[in-house]
Coordinates of C-alpha atoms and ligand atoms in Angstrom, one line a residue:
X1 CA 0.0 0.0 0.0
X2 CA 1.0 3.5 -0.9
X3 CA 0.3 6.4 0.8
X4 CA 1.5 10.2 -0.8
X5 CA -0.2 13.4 0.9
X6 CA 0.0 17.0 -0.3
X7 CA -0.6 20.7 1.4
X8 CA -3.1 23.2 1.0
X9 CA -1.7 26.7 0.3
X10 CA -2.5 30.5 0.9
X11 CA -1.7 33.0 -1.5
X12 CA 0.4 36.0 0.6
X13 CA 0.0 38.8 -2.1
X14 CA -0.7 39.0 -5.5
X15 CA -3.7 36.7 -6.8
X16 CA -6.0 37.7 -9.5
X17 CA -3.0 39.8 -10.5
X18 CA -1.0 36.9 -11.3
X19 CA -3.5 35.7 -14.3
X20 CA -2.3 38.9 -16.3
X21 CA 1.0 38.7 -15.5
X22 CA 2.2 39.5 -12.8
X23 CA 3.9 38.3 -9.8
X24 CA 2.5 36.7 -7.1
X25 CA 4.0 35.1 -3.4
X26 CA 2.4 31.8 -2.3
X27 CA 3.0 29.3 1.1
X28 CA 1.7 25.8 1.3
X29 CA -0.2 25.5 4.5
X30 CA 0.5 21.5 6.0
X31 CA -2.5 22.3 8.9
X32 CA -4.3 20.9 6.4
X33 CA -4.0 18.1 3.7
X34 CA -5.4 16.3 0.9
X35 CA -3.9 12.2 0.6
X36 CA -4.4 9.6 -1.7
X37 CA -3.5 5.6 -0.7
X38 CA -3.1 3.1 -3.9
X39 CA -3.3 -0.8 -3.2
X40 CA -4.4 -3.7 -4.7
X41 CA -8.4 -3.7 -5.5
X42 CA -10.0 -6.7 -4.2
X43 CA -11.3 -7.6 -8.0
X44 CA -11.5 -5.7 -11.0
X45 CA -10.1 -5.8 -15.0
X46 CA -6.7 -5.2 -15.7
X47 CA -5.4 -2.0 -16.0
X48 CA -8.7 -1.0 -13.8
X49 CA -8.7 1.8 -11.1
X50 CA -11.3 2.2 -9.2
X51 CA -11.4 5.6 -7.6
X52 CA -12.8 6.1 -3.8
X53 CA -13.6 9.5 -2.6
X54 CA -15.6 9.3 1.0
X55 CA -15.7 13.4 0.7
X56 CA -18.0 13.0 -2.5
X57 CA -19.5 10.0 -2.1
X58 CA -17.4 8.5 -5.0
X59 CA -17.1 4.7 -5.6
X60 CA -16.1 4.6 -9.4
X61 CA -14.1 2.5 -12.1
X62 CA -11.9 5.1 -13.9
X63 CA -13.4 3.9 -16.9
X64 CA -17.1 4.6 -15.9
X65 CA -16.1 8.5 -15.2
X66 CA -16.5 11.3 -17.8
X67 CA -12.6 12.1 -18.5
X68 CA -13.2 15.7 -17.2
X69 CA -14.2 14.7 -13.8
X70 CA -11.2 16.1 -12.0
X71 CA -9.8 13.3 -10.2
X72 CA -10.2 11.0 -13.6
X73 CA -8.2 13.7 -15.2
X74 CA -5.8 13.4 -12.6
X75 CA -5.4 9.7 -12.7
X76 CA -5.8 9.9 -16.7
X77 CA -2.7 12.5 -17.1
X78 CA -0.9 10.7 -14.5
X79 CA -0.8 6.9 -16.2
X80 CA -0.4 8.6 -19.6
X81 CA 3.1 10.2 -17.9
X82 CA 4.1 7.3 -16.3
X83 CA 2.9 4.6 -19.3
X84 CA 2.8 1.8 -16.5
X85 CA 1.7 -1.0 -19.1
X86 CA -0.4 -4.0 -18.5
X87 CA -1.3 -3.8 -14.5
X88 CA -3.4 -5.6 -12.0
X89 CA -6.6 -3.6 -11.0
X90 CA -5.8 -0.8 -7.7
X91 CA -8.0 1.1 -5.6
X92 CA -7.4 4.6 -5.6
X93 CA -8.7 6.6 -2.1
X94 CA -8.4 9.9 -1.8
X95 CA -9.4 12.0 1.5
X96 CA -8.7 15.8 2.6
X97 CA -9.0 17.9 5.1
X98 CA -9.0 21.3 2.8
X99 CA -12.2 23.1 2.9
X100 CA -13.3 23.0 -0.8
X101 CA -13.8 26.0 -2.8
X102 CA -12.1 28.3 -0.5
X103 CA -8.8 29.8 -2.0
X104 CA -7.1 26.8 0.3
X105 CA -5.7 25.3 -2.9
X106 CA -8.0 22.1 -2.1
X107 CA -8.0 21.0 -5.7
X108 CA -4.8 21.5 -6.7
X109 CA -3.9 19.4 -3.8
X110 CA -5.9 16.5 -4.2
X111 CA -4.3 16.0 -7.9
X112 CA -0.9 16.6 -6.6
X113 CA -1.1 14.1 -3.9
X114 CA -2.6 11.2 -6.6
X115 CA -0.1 11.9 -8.7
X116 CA 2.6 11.3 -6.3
X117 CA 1.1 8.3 -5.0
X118 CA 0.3 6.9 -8.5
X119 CA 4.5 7.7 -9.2
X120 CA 5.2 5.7 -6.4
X121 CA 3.5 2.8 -7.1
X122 CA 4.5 2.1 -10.4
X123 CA 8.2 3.2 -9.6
X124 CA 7.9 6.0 -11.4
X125 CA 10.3 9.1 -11.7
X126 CA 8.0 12.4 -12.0
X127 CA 9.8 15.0 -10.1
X128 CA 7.7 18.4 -8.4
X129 CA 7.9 20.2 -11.8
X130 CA 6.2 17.6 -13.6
X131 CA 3.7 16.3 -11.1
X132 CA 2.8 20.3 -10.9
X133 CA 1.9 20.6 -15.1
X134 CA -0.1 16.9 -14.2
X135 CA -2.3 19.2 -11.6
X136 CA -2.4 22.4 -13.7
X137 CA -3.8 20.6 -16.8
X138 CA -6.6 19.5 -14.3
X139 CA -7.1 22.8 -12.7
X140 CA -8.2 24.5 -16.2
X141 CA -11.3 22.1 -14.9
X142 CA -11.1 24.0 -12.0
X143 CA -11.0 27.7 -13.4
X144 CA -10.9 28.3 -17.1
X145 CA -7.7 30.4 -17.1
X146 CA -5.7 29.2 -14.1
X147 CA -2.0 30.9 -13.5
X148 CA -0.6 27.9 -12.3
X149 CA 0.3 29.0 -9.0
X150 CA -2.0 26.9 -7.0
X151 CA -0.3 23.9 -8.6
X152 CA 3.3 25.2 -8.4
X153 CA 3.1 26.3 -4.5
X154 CA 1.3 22.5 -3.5
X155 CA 3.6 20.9 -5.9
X156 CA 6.7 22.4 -4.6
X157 CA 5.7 22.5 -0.9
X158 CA 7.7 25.4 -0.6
X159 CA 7.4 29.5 -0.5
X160 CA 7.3 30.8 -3.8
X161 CA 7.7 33.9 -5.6
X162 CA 5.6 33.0 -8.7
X163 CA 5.4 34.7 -12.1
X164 CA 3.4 32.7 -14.9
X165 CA 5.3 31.2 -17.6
X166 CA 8.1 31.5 -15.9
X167 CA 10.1 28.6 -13.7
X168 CA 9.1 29.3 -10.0
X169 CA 11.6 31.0 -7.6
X170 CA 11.9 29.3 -3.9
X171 CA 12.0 32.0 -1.2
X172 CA 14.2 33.1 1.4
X173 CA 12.0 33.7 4.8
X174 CA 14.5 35.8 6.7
X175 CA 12.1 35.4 9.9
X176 CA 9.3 33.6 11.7
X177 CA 5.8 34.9 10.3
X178 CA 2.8 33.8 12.2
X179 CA -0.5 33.7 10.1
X180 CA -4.0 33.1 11.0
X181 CA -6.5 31.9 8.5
X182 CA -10.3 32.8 9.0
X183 CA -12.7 31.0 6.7
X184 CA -15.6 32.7 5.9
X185 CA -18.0 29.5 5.7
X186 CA -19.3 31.1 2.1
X187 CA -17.4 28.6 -1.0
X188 CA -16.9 30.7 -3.8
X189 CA -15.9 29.3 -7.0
X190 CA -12.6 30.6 -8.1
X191 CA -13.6 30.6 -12.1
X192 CA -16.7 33.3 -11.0
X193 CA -14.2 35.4 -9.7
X194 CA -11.8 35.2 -12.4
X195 CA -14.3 35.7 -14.5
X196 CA -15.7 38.8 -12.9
X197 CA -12.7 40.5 -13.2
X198 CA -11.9 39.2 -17.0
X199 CA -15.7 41.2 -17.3
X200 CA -14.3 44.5 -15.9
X201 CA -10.6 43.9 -17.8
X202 CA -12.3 43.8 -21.6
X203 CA -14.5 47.0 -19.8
X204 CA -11.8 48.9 -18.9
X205 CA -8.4 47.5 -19.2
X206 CA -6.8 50.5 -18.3
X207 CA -7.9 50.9 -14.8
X208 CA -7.8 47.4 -14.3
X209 CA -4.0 47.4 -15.3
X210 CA -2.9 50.1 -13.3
X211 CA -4.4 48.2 -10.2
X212 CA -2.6 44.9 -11.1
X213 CA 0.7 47.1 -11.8
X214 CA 0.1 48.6 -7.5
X215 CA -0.4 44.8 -7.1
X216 CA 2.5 44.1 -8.7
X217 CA 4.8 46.9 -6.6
X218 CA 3.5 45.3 -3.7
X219 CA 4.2 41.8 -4.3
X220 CA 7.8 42.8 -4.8
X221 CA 7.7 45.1 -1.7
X222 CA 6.5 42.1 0.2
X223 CA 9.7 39.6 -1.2
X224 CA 12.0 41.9 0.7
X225 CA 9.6 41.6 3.9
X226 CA 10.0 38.2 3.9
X227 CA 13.4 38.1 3.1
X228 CA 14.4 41.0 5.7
X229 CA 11.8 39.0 8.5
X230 CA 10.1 42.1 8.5
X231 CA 6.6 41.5 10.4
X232 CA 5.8 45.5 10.2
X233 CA 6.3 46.1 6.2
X234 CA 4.6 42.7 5.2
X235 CA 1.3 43.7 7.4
X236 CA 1.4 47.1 5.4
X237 CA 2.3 45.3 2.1
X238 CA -1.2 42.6 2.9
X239 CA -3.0 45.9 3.8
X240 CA -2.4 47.9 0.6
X241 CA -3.0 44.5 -1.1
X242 CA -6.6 43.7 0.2
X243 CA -7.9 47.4 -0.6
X244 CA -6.7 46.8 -4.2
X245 CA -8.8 43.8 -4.7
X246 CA -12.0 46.0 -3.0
X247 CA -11.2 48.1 -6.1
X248 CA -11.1 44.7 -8.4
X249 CA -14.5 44.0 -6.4
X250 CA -13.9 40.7 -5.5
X251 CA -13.8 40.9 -2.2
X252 CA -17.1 40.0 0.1
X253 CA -19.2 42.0 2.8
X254 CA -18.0 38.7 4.9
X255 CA -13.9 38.5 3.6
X256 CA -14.4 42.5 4.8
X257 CA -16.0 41.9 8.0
X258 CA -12.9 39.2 9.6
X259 CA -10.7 41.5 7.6
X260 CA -11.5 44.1 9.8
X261 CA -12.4 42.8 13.4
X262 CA -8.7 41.3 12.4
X263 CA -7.0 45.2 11.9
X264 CA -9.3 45.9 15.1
X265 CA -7.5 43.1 17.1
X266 CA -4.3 44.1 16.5
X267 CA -3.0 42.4 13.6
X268 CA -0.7 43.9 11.5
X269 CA -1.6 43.4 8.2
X270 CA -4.9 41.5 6.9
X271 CA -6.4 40.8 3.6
X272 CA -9.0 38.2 1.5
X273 CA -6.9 35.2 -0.1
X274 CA -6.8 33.1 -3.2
X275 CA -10.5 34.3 -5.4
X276 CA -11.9 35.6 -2.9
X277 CA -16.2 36.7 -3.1
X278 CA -16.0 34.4 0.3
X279 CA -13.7 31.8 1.1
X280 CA -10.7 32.3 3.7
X281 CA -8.7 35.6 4.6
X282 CA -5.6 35.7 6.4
X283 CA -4.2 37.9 9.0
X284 CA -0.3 38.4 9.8
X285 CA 0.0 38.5 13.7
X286 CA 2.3 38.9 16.7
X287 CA 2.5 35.8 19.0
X288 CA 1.0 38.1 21.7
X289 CA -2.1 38.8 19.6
X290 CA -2.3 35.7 17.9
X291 CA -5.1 34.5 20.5
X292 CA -7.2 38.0 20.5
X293 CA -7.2 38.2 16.8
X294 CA -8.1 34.4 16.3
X295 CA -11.1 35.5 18.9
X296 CA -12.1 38.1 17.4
X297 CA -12.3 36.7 13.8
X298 CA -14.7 33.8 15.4
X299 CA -16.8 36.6 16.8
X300 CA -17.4 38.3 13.7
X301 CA -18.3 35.2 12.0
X302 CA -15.3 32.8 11.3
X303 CA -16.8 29.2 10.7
X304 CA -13.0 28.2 11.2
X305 CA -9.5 29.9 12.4
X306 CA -6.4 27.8 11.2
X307 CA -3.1 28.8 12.1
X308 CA 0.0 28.7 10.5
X309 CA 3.5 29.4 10.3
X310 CA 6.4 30.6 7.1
X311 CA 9.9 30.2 8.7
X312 CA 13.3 30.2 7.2
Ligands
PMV1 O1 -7.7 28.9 -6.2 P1 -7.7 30.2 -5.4 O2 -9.1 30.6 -5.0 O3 -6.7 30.3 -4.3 O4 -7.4 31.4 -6.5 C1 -6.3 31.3 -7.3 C2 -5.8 32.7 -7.5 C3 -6.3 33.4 -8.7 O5 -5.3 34.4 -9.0 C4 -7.6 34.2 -8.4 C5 -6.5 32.6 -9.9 C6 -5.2 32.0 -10.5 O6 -5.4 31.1 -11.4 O7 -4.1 32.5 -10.2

């Protein structure tokens, strides 16, 4: 039996921004995981798998699945890398803890954890690079238009300053950042925000380039915060960030609401993560605060407060 697991991830700075261009800075987040387990299925063709997902209710022969169902797609892309050959029928579970549809990464991470466990069963030899194009041919399912970086940061388990189209760059972390993670309880499909602001983009590109280029200074801003362990400029940098994508209108009356009984609380930087239009924000925090502000996002409405570290 094999087991292969993968993280869930926040974006720090820079999403929406990141599908026209520019750069954006991702973390994985391990509090939370997606795994997949491959072993022998009891009975079954050859070449069969037969894919288990308790989550969904899913109990299904590969071959019995429309090919875009994202975790055939997964399993589809990932056998036509690895060109196993003839092999006896397996069982393919897959469970996760990721709240779905949340800006948490949860798909990405489910298709990168099946296609490690698939490589290791049959031996194979996909490294991160490869096992993250696997999961971003599967998150166009996802979101029409995906930048990749949900893929790239889960694949990679590992900070990145992303740009698309371009090889990912791991990052120094020059100090211990404490983040807290408040989940609105609202799923919001990424592709509806995406596509909200591909609506306002072909309106007026202008305005909406100018925003992504502030988005842009910032992300780069925010490198050198991480880099320098500078708590202080990277609360300002998430700050700045979150009232730029107020202007893109993707935030939420609920993403606004934790975002600012965070800033109340004493956090020092807070902003809406990944889509956004619900979903999870995050809030950069002392150690001190780290228990009022966690409070205080459950008392404006949190359905869940996660906590996480970047370190060097
Ligand atoms: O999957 P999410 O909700 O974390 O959003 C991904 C970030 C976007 O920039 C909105 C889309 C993309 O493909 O980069």
């Amino acid at each position: 039996m094999i087991s292969a697991c993968a993280p869930g991830k926040i974006i720090l700075l820079g999403e929406h921004a990141v599908v026209y261009g520019r750069p954006a800075l991702a973390v994985p987040v391990r509090q939370v995981q997606a795994c997949a387990r491959v072993e022998a299925a009891p009975s079954g063709r050859a070449g069969g798998v037969l894919l288990i997902s308790p989550d969904l209710g899913l109990a299904s022969w590969l071959s019995d699945l429309p090919s875009s169902h994202p975790l055939a797609a997964i399993t589809l892309a990932t056998l036509a890398a690895l060109t196993p050959g003839p092999f006896a029928p397996v069982r393919l579970t897959v469970t996760s803890t990721i709240p779905v549809a949340s800006g948490l990464g949860s798909g990405a991470a489910v298709s990168v954890a099946i296609a490690r466990a698939l490589n290791q069963h049959f031996g194979g030899e996909l490294g991160h690079s490869r096992i993250s194009q696997l999961a971003f041919e599967v998150e166009h399912i996802h979101h029409g238009t995906p930048s990749g970086i949900d893929n790239t940061v889960v694949a990679f388990d590992r900070p990145v300053f992303f740009r698309r189209g371009e090889a990912p760059e791991p990052m120094a972390i020059g100090g211990p950042f404490h983040f807290l993670i408040g989940d609105t309880g609202v799923a919001a499909p990424t592709a509806e925000a995406v596509r909200r602001v591909r609506q306002r983009w072909q309106a007026d590109s202008a305005v909406l380039e100018a925003a992504f280029d502030r988005i842009a200074a910032l992300v780069l801003d925010a490198r050198q915060a991480l880099l320098q362990g500078n708590v202080d400029r990277l609360g300002a940098d998430l700050r700045h960030n979150h009232a730029l994508l107020q202007e893109l209108d993707v935030s939420s009356t609920g993403l606004d609401r934790l975002v600012q009984a965070a800033d109340a609380a004493g956090a020092l930087g807070a902003k809406m993560s990944g889509g956004g239009m619900g979903g999870n924000m995050i809030a950069l925090v002392s150690t001190e605060r780290r228990q009022s502000v966690s409070d205080a996002l459950r008392q404006a409405g949190a359905v869940g407060v996660l906590q996480t570290e970047v370190e060097p």
